[in-house]
Short mmCIF file of C-alpha atoms in Angstrom, two decimals:
data_model
loop_
_atom_site.label_atom_id
_atom_site.label_comp_id
_atom_site.label_asym_id
_atom_site.label_seq_id
_atom_site.Cartn_x
_atom_site.Cartn_y
_atom_site.Cartn_z
CA MET G 1 -14.63 -6.32 24.25
CA ALA G 2 -11.12 -6.22 22.85
CA LYS G 3 -9.66 -4.06 20.11
CA ILE G 4 -7.82 -6.25 17.64
CA ILE G 5 -5.52 -5.77 14.65
CA LEU G 6 -6.19 -8.64 12.20
CA ILE G 7 -3.40 -9.11 9.64
CA ASP G 8 -3.64 -11.51 6.70
CA ASP G 9 -3.18 -11.13 2.95
CA ASP G 10 -6.20 -13.37 2.32
CA THR G 11 -9.09 -10.89 2.10
CA THR G 12 -11.76 -13.60 2.37
CA LEU G 13 -10.30 -15.09 5.53
CA ARG G 14 -9.92 -11.61 7.04
CA ALA G 15 -13.57 -10.85 6.31
CA VAL G 16 -14.78 -14.13 7.85
CA LEU G 17 -12.63 -13.72 10.97
CA ARG G 18 -13.59 -10.05 11.33
CA CYS G 19 -17.28 -11.00 11.26
CA ALA G 20 -16.79 -13.76 13.84
CA LEU G 21 -14.79 -11.51 16.16
CA GLU G 22 -17.25 -8.63 15.80
CA LEU G 23 -20.17 -10.97 16.57
CA HIS G 24 -18.43 -11.63 19.89
CA GLY G 25 -18.17 -7.91 20.63
CA HIS G 26 -14.61 -7.20 19.52
CA ALA G 27 -13.56 -4.19 17.44
CA VAL G 28 -11.38 -5.22 14.49
CA THR G 29 -8.95 -3.22 12.36
CA GLU G 30 -7.76 -5.07 9.25
CA ALA G 31 -4.40 -5.02 7.49
CA GLY G 32 -3.29 -6.89 4.37
CA ASP G 33 0.35 -7.41 5.41
CA GLY G 34 2.71 -6.98 8.33
CA LYS G 35 4.00 -3.58 7.23
CA GLN G 36 0.49 -2.14 7.12
CA GLY G 37 -0.39 -3.87 10.41
CA LEU G 38 2.61 -2.35 12.19
CA ALA G 39 1.70 1.08 10.85
CA LEU G 40 -1.89 0.76 12.16
CA PHE G 41 -1.00 -0.80 15.51
CA ASP G 42 -1.23 1.46 18.56
CA PRO G 43 -0.52 -0.23 21.91
CA ALA G 44 -2.56 2.45 23.69
CA VAL G 45 -5.60 1.44 21.62
CA HIS G 46 -5.24 -2.22 20.62
CA ASP G 47 -5.38 -5.18 22.99
CA ALA G 48 -4.05 -7.86 20.66
CA ILE G 49 -2.66 -8.68 17.24
CA ILE G 50 -3.78 -11.66 15.18
CA THR G 51 -1.44 -12.27 12.26
CA ASP G 52 -0.73 -14.70 9.48
CA ILE G 53 2.88 -15.65 8.85
CA VAL G 54 3.38 -15.92 5.09
CA MET G 55 2.52 -12.52 3.56
CA PRO G 56 4.05 -9.97 1.21
CA GLU G 57 6.01 -7.02 2.61
CA THR G 58 6.65 -7.72 6.30
CA GLU G 59 5.74 -11.32 7.08
CA GLY G 60 4.33 -12.54 10.38
CA LEU G 61 7.53 -13.72 12.07
CA GLY G 62 9.22 -10.40 11.33
CA LEU G 63 6.17 -8.58 12.65
CA LEU G 64 6.18 -10.72 15.81
CA MET G 65 9.85 -9.97 16.45
CA GLU G 66 9.29 -6.24 15.96
CA VAL G 67 6.24 -6.19 18.24
CA ARG G 68 8.10 -8.13 20.95
CA LYS G 69 11.00 -5.65 20.71
CA ARG G 70 8.78 -2.54 20.88
CA HIS G 71 5.87 -3.76 23.02
CA PRO G 72 6.72 -7.02 24.81
CA SER G 73 3.43 -7.25 26.71
CA VAL G 74 1.13 -7.03 23.68
CA LYS G 75 -0.81 -10.24 23.09
CA VAL G 76 -0.09 -11.86 19.71
CA ILE G 77 -1.87 -14.80 18.09
CA VAL G 78 -0.12 -16.26 15.04
CA MET G 79 -1.87 -18.35 12.40
CA SER G 80 -0.47 -20.20 9.41
CA GLY G 81 -1.53 -22.60 6.73
CA GLY G 82 1.55 -24.62 7.40
CA GLY G 83 4.73 -24.51 5.53
CA THR G 84 8.15 -25.52 6.61
CA PHE G 85 11.54 -24.09 6.04
CA LYS G 86 15.08 -25.29 6.51
CA PHE G 87 15.06 -24.91 10.31
CA GLY G 88 11.56 -26.13 11.22
CA ASP G 89 7.97 -25.08 10.92
CA TYR G 90 6.53 -21.58 11.10
CA LEU G 91 4.18 -22.07 14.05
CA GLN G 92 6.88 -23.63 16.22
CA SER G 93 9.12 -20.69 15.36
CA ALA G 94 6.34 -18.28 16.31
CA LYS G 95 6.07 -19.95 19.73
CA LEU G 96 9.82 -19.65 20.23
CA LEU G 97 9.68 -15.97 19.27
CA GLY G 98 7.02 -15.25 21.89
CA ALA G 99 3.60 -15.73 20.31
CA ASP G 100 0.94 -16.05 23.01
CA ALA G 101 -0.94 -18.62 20.92
CA VAL G 102 -0.74 -20.24 17.49
CA LEU G 103 -3.43 -21.68 15.22
CA ALA G 104 -2.87 -23.96 12.24
CA LYS G 105 -5.08 -23.22 9.23
CA PRO G 106 -7.69 -24.31 8.56
CA PHE G 107 -9.39 -23.64 11.88
CA SER G 108 -12.94 -22.74 12.82
CA CYS G 109 -14.09 -19.25 13.72
CA GLU G 110 -14.99 -20.70 17.10
CA ALA G 111 -11.38 -21.81 17.60
CA MET G 112 -10.16 -18.26 16.90
CA VAL G 113 -12.72 -16.70 19.25
CA ASP G 114 -11.86 -19.23 21.98
CA THR G 115 -8.11 -18.72 21.52
CA LEU G 116 -8.47 -14.95 21.76
CA ALA G 117 -10.63 -15.30 24.88
CA ALA G 118 -8.03 -17.59 26.49
CA VAL G 119 -5.16 -15.20 25.70
CA LEU G 120 -7.05 -12.19 27.05
CA THR G 121 -8.23 -14.08 30.16
CA ARG G 122 -4.65 -15.16 30.88
CA GLU G 123 -3.57 -11.51 30.58
CA ARG G 124 -6.23 -10.40 33.06
CA ARG G 125 -5.17 -13.11 35.56
CA GLU G 126 -1.51 -12.10 35.24
CA LYS G 127 -2.39 -8.43 35.73
CA LYS G 128 -4.52 -9.24 38.79
CA LYS G 129 -1.67 -11.27 40.33
CA ALA G 130 0.71 -8.36 39.78
CA ASP G 131 -1.79 -5.89 41.28
CA ASP G 132 -2.36 -8.19 44.27
CA ALA G 133 1.39 -8.51 44.84
CA VAL G 134 1.79 -4.73 44.85
CA SER G 135 -1.07 -4.21 47.32
CA VAL G 136 0.28 -6.92 49.68
CA SER G 137 3.73 -5.30 49.77
CA ALA G 138 2.32 -1.81 50.35
#
């Protein structure tokens, strides 16, 4: 079970994703924008952040940059309904800024659950490799 911060200004989507994630045993804290999500996020408590990009207040790319600056190892999944801007698309930018995974809306609840599982599994493998390397050198 993972503890997740789910950030999106679309209350219906948040509710659907929260239900899907909770059905798979995860604990979910919701936020309606990036500013609220950053205020609720505690790296000692939460395992991952799932965030939309286009939102009021602090948007998802700004949130991602702030999280990477403060807590570089936190797992972040970025989702977006698309949209482009002068220098490219939002999801590509999220990848370049360090998102662990990106999902283009619309996506299925199963895709979100699978993506989260893959990100968390990758984290466990990386941690085990690091632990193994420390024990070999000791």
